[in-house]
Amino acid sequence: MGKGGNQGKGATELEAPMPTFRWEEIQKHNLRTDKWLVIDRKVYNITKWSSRHPGGQRVIGHYAGEDATSQITEDFRALRKTAEDMNLFKSNQLFFLLHLAHIIAMESIAWFTIFYFGNGWIPTIITAFVLATSQAQAGWLQHDYGHLSVYKKSMWNHIVHKFIIGHLKGASANWWNHRHFQHHAKPNIFHKDPDVNMLHVFVLGEWQPIEYGKKKLKYLPYNHQHEYFFLIGPPLLIPLYFQYQIIMTMIVRKDWVDLAWAISYYTRFFITYIPFYGVLGSILFLNFIRFLESHWFVWVTQMNHIVMEIDREPYRDWFSSQLAATCNVEQSFFNDWFSGHLNFQIEHHLFPTMPRHNLHKIAPLVRSLCAKHGIEYQEKPLLRALQDIIGSLRKSGQLWLDAYLHK
């Protein structure tokens, strides 16, 4: 066997130095149940050491946890291979073509309504709701192309993505990619996921409200955030915050291609509706459409994330991290259409490039893997998911108040 390590300074006779071994010796004496630790090119048998060293079992427990993480990772890799064998990453081109067609159809119906019935209040409101629906659905469709889940060649996905988000919505593909890819990499992680950066308007999860409370930070009365959410959350996100951020991002970053696409949207919109409403009326009409779309967007996107764990970054494997930050909403034809299949948020986060029409096919296998490893797989009805947004804000607000008042 090996000669053992040299006794360090300060070692006592009662505590023998931990033996070290060459790799060849380990191969001769290694047991399946032994665990090994390498430090400074020396190899330690922590299984034997832990049996006689105080606290040694905690070390074993730590590495057992790593073994569990490794097993989850291996199982997830096997699951992805199964998905590939099932051709679940192959898109149905007709599905996306029909989706684009129904968006263009709504744009046409909106124009025809004003053209035929005039610009009275009732036709205007009906048209605004039709266009808001078209914008929401275009938002889900650009999401598909942004994730490169439609065409095999990335170039075609990028081209169509710029057309849909730029010409059909007046937004920036590069702005969206920059935000959304950070979200997928670190969902619900403070300072890394831009979707949980609330600019001091809301406090989320459990850690943030307590920190704000301890530091006596009170930018707004957070114990009432579940109430003022209705006034400044859904109504203002797209027409105020996103619209300003998108335009400024394109200008500051000199993203002239995306800016040209966005200008093509505004040009088309104003050419279409200025004859009916004039310049000022068209601007107000556009912002009313954004106002309606913003409600749709906020409620759908927040029902899958804001109600889940929001914290600093804990050490987790990829699979567990996504499950901790996402939940699903029950499947139905309406739920699928209404949310752009983001009711399968868990599966979308695990397989971002999988076409959305296949997410329901992999869901049973994901659920089975969660059951195997004791990981919670959350799925709820649509109305319950929407209600939970308010419940989550109320809970976080109360945590802030308790910490704020505590001396």
Coordinates of C-alpha atoms in Angstrom, one line a residue, residues 13-397:
E13 CA -0.6 12.0 18.0
L14 CA -4.3 11.4 18.6
E15 CA -5.2 12.4 15.0
A16 CA -3.4 10.4 12.4
P17 CA -2.8 12.1 9.0
M18 CA -5.2 11.1 6.2
P19 CA -3.5 8.5 4.0
T20 CA -2.9 9.2 0.3
F21 CA -2.6 6.7 -2.5
R22 CA -1.4 6.5 -6.1
W23 CA -4.1 5.8 -8.7
E24 CA -2.6 2.4 -9.5
E25 CA -3.1 1.4 -5.8
I26 CA -6.6 2.6 -5.9
Q27 CA -7.5 0.3 -8.8
K28 CA -6.2 -2.7 -6.8
H29 CA -8.1 -1.9 -3.6
N30 CA -11.1 0.1 -4.8
L31 CA -14.5 -1.1 -3.6
R32 CA -17.8 -0.2 -5.4
T33 CA -19.0 1.4 -2.2
D34 CA -15.9 3.6 -1.7
K35 CA -15.8 7.2 -2.6
W36 CA -12.7 9.1 -3.5
L37 CA -11.7 12.8 -3.2
V38 CA -8.8 14.4 -5.1
I39 CA -7.1 17.4 -3.5
D40 CA -3.8 18.9 -4.7
R41 CA -3.1 15.8 -6.8
K42 CA -3.5 13.5 -3.8
V43 CA -6.3 11.0 -3.6
Y44 CA -8.2 10.3 -0.4
N45 CA -10.6 7.5 0.5
I46 CA -13.3 9.5 2.1
T47 CA -15.5 6.4 2.8
K48 CA -12.9 4.9 5.2
W49 CA -12.0 8.3 6.6
S50 CA -15.6 9.3 7.3
S51 CA -16.1 6.2 9.4
R52 CA -13.6 7.4 12.0
H53 CA -13.6 11.2 11.5
P54 CA -16.1 13.5 13.2
G55 CA -18.4 15.0 10.6
G56 CA -17.3 12.5 8.0
Q57 CA -20.8 11.3 7.2
R58 CA -21.7 14.9 6.2
V59 CA -19.0 14.7 3.6
I60 CA -20.4 11.4 2.3
G61 CA -23.9 13.0 2.3
H62 CA -22.6 15.8 0.2
Y63 CA -21.1 13.5 -2.4
A64 CA -24.2 11.3 -2.3
G65 CA -26.1 14.4 -3.3
E66 CA -23.7 14.9 -6.2
D67 CA -24.4 11.3 -7.2
A68 CA -28.1 12.0 -7.2
T69 CA -27.6 15.1 -9.3
S70 CA -25.4 13.1 -11.7
Q71 CA -28.2 10.4 -12.0
I72 CA -30.8 13.1 -12.8
T73 CA -28.5 14.5 -15.4
E74 CA -27.9 11.1 -17.0
D75 CA -31.7 10.3 -16.9
F76 CA -32.4 13.7 -18.6
R77 CA -29.9 13.0 -21.3
A78 CA -31.6 9.7 -21.9
L79 CA -34.9 11.4 -22.0
R80 CA -33.7 13.9 -24.6
K81 CA -32.3 11.0 -26.7
T82 CA -35.8 9.4 -26.5
A83 CA -37.4 12.6 -27.7
E84 CA -35.0 12.7 -30.6
D85 CA -35.8 9.1 -31.5
M86 CA -39.5 10.0 -31.4
N87 CA -38.8 12.8 -33.9
L88 CA -40.2 15.3 -31.5
F89 CA -37.8 18.0 -32.6
K90 CA -39.2 17.7 -36.2
S91 CA -41.7 20.6 -36.9
N92 CA -44.9 20.5 -38.7
Q93 CA -44.5 23.2 -41.3
L94 CA -48.3 23.3 -42.0
F95 CA -49.0 24.1 -38.3
F96 CA -46.9 27.2 -38.4
L97 CA -48.1 28.3 -41.8
L98 CA -51.7 28.1 -40.7
H99 CA -50.9 30.0 -37.5
L100 CA -49.3 32.8 -39.6
A101 CA -52.4 32.7 -41.9
H102 CA -54.8 33.2 -39.1
I103 CA -52.8 36.2 -37.9
I104 CA -52.9 37.8 -41.3
A105 CA -56.6 37.0 -41.5
M106 CA -57.3 38.9 -38.3
E107 CA -55.3 41.9 -39.6
S108 CA -57.5 41.8 -42.8
I109 CA -60.7 41.4 -40.8
A110 CA -59.7 44.4 -38.6
W111 CA -59.2 46.7 -41.6
F112 CA -62.4 45.5 -43.3
T113 CA -64.5 46.2 -40.2
I114 CA -63.4 49.8 -40.1
F115 CA -63.6 50.2 -43.9
Y116 CA -67.2 48.7 -44.1
F117 CA -68.7 49.9 -40.8
G118 CA -66.9 53.2 -40.3
N119 CA -64.9 54.5 -37.4
G120 CA -67.6 54.6 -34.7
W121 CA -67.1 53.5 -31.2
I122 CA -68.4 49.9 -31.6
P123 CA -66.4 49.1 -34.8
T124 CA -63.3 50.7 -33.3
I125 CA -63.5 48.6 -30.1
I126 CA -64.2 45.4 -32.0
T127 CA -61.3 46.2 -34.3
A128 CA -59.0 46.9 -31.4
F129 CA -59.8 43.6 -29.8
V130 CA -59.2 41.8 -33.1
L131 CA -55.8 43.5 -33.6
A132 CA -54.8 42.8 -30.0
T133 CA -55.6 39.2 -30.5
S134 CA -53.5 39.2 -33.7
Q135 CA -50.6 40.9 -31.9
A136 CA -50.8 38.3 -29.0
Q137 CA -50.7 35.4 -31.4
A138 CA -47.9 37.0 -33.4
G139 CA -46.0 37.2 -30.1
W140 CA -46.4 33.5 -29.6
L141 CA -45.4 32.8 -33.2
Q142 CA -42.2 34.9 -33.1
H143 CA -41.3 33.0 -30.0
D144 CA -41.3 29.8 -32.0
Y145 CA -38.9 31.2 -34.6
G146 CA -36.8 32.9 -32.0
H147 CA -36.2 29.5 -30.5
L148 CA -35.2 28.1 -33.9
S149 CA -37.9 25.4 -33.5
V150 CA -39.5 25.7 -37.0
Y151 CA -36.8 25.2 -39.7
K152 CA -33.8 23.0 -39.6
K153 CA -31.5 25.8 -40.8
S154 CA -31.0 28.6 -38.3
M155 CA -30.8 31.2 -41.0
W156 CA -34.4 30.7 -42.1
N157 CA -35.6 30.9 -38.5
H158 CA -33.8 34.1 -38.0
I159 CA -35.2 35.7 -41.2
V160 CA -38.8 34.8 -40.4
H161 CA -38.3 35.8 -36.8
K162 CA -37.3 39.3 -37.8
F163 CA -40.2 39.5 -40.2
I164 CA -42.8 38.5 -37.6
I165 CA -41.5 40.4 -34.5
G166 CA -40.4 43.4 -36.7
H167 CA -42.9 43.8 -39.5
L168 CA -46.0 42.3 -37.7
K169 CA -45.2 43.6 -34.2
G170 CA -42.9 46.6 -34.5
A171 CA -40.3 45.1 -32.0
S172 CA -36.7 44.0 -32.2
A173 CA -35.5 40.4 -32.7
N174 CA -32.1 41.1 -31.1
W175 CA -33.7 42.8 -28.1
W176 CA -36.0 39.8 -27.6
N177 CA -33.1 37.3 -28.0
H178 CA -30.9 39.1 -25.5
R179 CA -33.7 39.1 -22.8
H180 CA -35.2 35.8 -23.5
F181 CA -32.1 33.7 -23.6
Q182 CA -31.0 35.0 -20.3
H183 CA -34.4 34.0 -18.9
H184 CA -34.0 30.5 -20.2
A185 CA -30.5 30.1 -18.9
K186 CA -31.3 31.3 -15.3
P187 CA -35.1 31.3 -14.9
N188 CA -36.3 33.1 -11.7
I189 CA -32.7 33.9 -10.6
F190 CA -32.2 37.4 -9.3
H191 CA -29.7 39.6 -11.2
K192 CA -29.6 37.0 -14.0
D193 CA -33.1 36.6 -15.3
P194 CA -34.4 40.0 -16.6
D195 CA -38.0 38.8 -16.2
V196 CA -37.7 39.1 -12.4
N197 CA -36.1 42.5 -12.5
M198 CA -39.1 44.6 -11.3
L199 CA -37.2 47.9 -10.9
H200 CA -38.3 48.2 -7.3
V201 CA -42.0 48.2 -8.4
F202 CA -42.7 44.7 -7.0
V203 CA -40.9 42.3 -4.6
L204 CA -41.0 38.7 -5.6
G205 CA -40.5 35.3 -4.0
E206 CA -39.5 35.0 -0.4
W207 CA -35.8 36.2 -0.2
Q208 CA -36.3 39.6 -1.9
P209 CA -39.2 40.9 0.2
I210 CA -37.4 39.9 3.4
E211 CA -34.2 41.6 2.3
Y212 CA -36.1 44.8 1.4
G213 CA -37.9 44.7 4.7
K214 CA -34.7 44.2 6.7
K215 CA -33.0 47.1 4.9
K216 CA -36.1 49.3 5.4
L217 CA -36.5 49.7 1.6
K218 CA -39.9 51.1 0.7
Y219 CA -40.1 52.4 -2.8
L220 CA -43.8 51.5 -2.9
P221 CA -46.2 50.0 -0.3
Y222 CA -45.4 46.4 -1.2
N223 CA -48.0 45.0 1.1
H224 CA -50.5 46.4 -1.4
Q225 CA -48.7 45.2 -4.5
H226 CA -51.3 42.6 -5.2
E227 CA -53.8 45.5 -5.6
Y228 CA -51.7 48.1 -7.5
F229 CA -50.6 45.2 -9.8
F230 CA -53.9 45.7 -11.7
L231 CA -53.1 49.4 -12.3
I232 CA -49.5 49.3 -13.4
G233 CA -48.7 45.7 -14.3
P234 CA -50.8 44.4 -17.1
P235 CA -51.8 47.9 -18.4
L236 CA -48.4 49.4 -18.8
L237 CA -45.8 46.7 -19.5
I238 CA -46.0 46.7 -23.3
P239 CA -47.3 50.2 -24.2
L240 CA -45.0 52.0 -21.8
Y241 CA -42.0 50.0 -20.6
F242 CA -41.4 47.5 -23.5
Q243 CA -42.1 50.0 -26.2
Y244 CA -39.7 52.6 -24.8
Q245 CA -37.0 49.9 -24.0
I246 CA -37.2 48.4 -27.5
I247 CA -36.8 51.7 -29.3
M248 CA -34.0 52.9 -27.1
T249 CA -32.2 49.6 -27.4
M250 CA -32.2 49.6 -31.2
I251 CA -31.0 53.2 -31.3
V252 CA -28.3 52.9 -28.6
R253 CA -26.9 49.6 -30.0
K254 CA -27.2 50.9 -33.6
D255 CA -29.3 47.9 -34.6
W256 CA -30.4 49.5 -37.9
V257 CA -31.7 46.2 -39.4
D258 CA -34.2 45.6 -36.6
L259 CA -35.1 49.3 -36.6
A260 CA -35.9 49.2 -40.3
W261 CA -38.2 46.2 -39.7
A262 CA -39.9 48.1 -36.8
I263 CA -40.3 51.2 -39.0
S264 CA -42.0 49.0 -41.6
Y265 CA -44.6 48.0 -39.0
Y266 CA -45.4 51.5 -38.0
T267 CA -45.5 52.7 -41.6
R268 CA -48.0 50.0 -42.5
F269 CA -50.1 50.7 -39.5
F270 CA -50.4 54.4 -40.0
I271 CA -50.9 54.2 -43.7
T272 CA -53.8 51.8 -43.0
Y273 CA -55.5 53.7 -40.2
I274 CA -54.7 57.5 -40.6
P275 CA -57.4 57.8 -43.3
F276 CA -60.0 56.7 -40.7
Y277 CA -58.6 58.3 -37.5
G278 CA -56.1 61.0 -38.4
V279 CA -52.6 61.1 -37.0
L280 CA -53.4 61.7 -33.3
G281 CA -56.3 59.3 -33.4
S282 CA -54.1 56.5 -35.0
I283 CA -51.5 57.0 -32.3
L284 CA -54.2 56.6 -29.6
F285 CA -55.7 53.6 -31.4
L286 CA -52.3 51.9 -31.5
N287 CA -51.6 52.4 -27.8
F288 CA -55.1 51.1 -27.0
I289 CA -54.3 47.9 -28.9
R290 CA -51.0 47.7 -27.0
F291 CA -52.9 48.2 -23.8
L292 CA -55.2 45.3 -24.5
E293 CA -52.3 43.0 -25.7
S294 CA -50.3 43.8 -22.6
H295 CA -53.0 42.4 -20.3
W296 CA -53.0 39.1 -22.3
F297 CA -49.2 38.9 -22.4
V298 CA -48.6 39.6 -18.7
W299 CA -51.2 37.2 -17.3
V300 CA -50.0 34.3 -19.6
T301 CA -46.3 34.8 -19.0
Q302 CA -46.5 35.3 -15.3
M303 CA -48.8 32.4 -14.5
N304 CA -45.9 29.9 -15.2
H305 CA -43.1 31.7 -13.3
I306 CA -44.0 34.3 -10.8
V307 CA -45.8 31.8 -8.6
M308 CA -42.7 29.5 -8.4
E309 CA -39.4 29.8 -6.5
I310 CA -37.6 33.1 -7.1
D311 CA -34.3 33.4 -5.4
R312 CA -30.6 33.8 -5.7
E313 CA -28.8 31.0 -7.6
P314 CA -28.7 27.7 -5.6
Y315 CA -26.6 24.8 -6.8
R316 CA -28.8 22.5 -8.8
D317 CA -28.7 20.4 -12.0
W318 CA -30.3 21.8 -15.1
F319 CA -33.4 19.6 -14.8
S320 CA -34.2 20.5 -11.2
S321 CA -33.5 24.2 -11.8
Q322 CA -36.1 24.3 -14.6
L323 CA -38.7 22.4 -12.5
A324 CA -38.2 24.7 -9.5
A325 CA -38.9 27.8 -11.7
T326 CA -41.8 26.7 -13.9
C327 CA -45.2 25.1 -13.8
N328 CA -47.8 24.0 -16.3
V329 CA -51.4 24.8 -17.0
E330 CA -53.8 22.0 -18.0
Q331 CA -54.1 21.2 -21.7
S332 CA -57.1 22.1 -23.8
F333 CA -57.6 23.5 -27.3
F334 CA -58.3 26.9 -25.9
N335 CA -55.5 26.9 -23.4
D336 CA -53.0 25.8 -26.1
W337 CA -54.2 28.6 -28.4
F338 CA -54.5 31.3 -25.7
S339 CA -51.0 30.7 -24.3
G340 CA -49.2 29.7 -27.5
H341 CA -48.7 26.3 -25.9
L342 CA -46.8 28.0 -23.1
N343 CA -49.2 26.1 -20.8
F344 CA -46.5 23.4 -21.3
Q345 CA -43.9 25.7 -19.8
I346 CA -42.0 22.9 -18.1
E347 CA -41.4 21.0 -21.3
H348 CA -40.6 24.2 -23.2
H349 CA -37.9 25.1 -20.7
L350 CA -36.4 21.6 -20.7
F351 CA -36.5 21.4 -24.6
P352 CA -36.4 25.0 -25.8
T353 CA -36.0 24.1 -29.5
M354 CA -38.8 21.5 -29.5
P355 CA -41.7 22.6 -31.7
R356 CA -44.6 23.6 -29.5
H357 CA -47.1 21.2 -31.1
N358 CA -45.0 18.3 -29.8
L359 CA -44.6 19.4 -26.2
H360 CA -47.7 17.5 -25.0
K361 CA -46.1 14.3 -26.3
I362 CA -43.0 14.5 -24.1
A363 CA -45.0 15.7 -21.1
P364 CA -45.8 12.2 -19.7
L365 CA -42.2 11.2 -19.9
V366 CA -41.1 14.3 -18.1
R367 CA -43.7 13.7 -15.4
S368 CA -42.4 10.1 -15.0
L369 CA -38.8 11.3 -14.6
C370 CA -40.0 13.8 -11.9
A371 CA -41.8 11.0 -10.0
K372 CA -38.7 8.9 -10.2
H373 CA -36.5 11.5 -8.5
G374 CA -39.1 13.0 -6.2
I375 CA -39.3 16.3 -8.0
E376 CA -42.6 18.2 -7.9
Y377 CA -44.3 18.5 -11.3
Q378 CA -46.9 21.3 -11.0
E379 CA -49.9 21.5 -13.3
K380 CA -53.1 23.5 -12.6
P381 CA -56.3 24.8 -14.2
L382 CA -56.0 28.1 -16.1
L383 CA -58.2 30.1 -13.7
R384 CA -56.3 28.7 -10.7
A385 CA -53.0 29.7 -12.4
L386 CA -54.2 33.3 -12.9
Q387 CA -55.4 33.5 -9.3
D388 CA -52.1 32.3 -8.0
I389 CA -50.4 35.3 -9.5
I390 CA -52.3 37.6 -7.1
G391 CA -51.8 35.2 -4.2
S392 CA -48.1 35.1 -4.8
L393 CA -47.8 38.9 -4.9
R394 CA -49.9 39.1 -1.7
K395 CA -47.7 36.6 0.1
S396 CA -44.5 38.4 -0.9
G397 CA -45.9 41.7 0.1

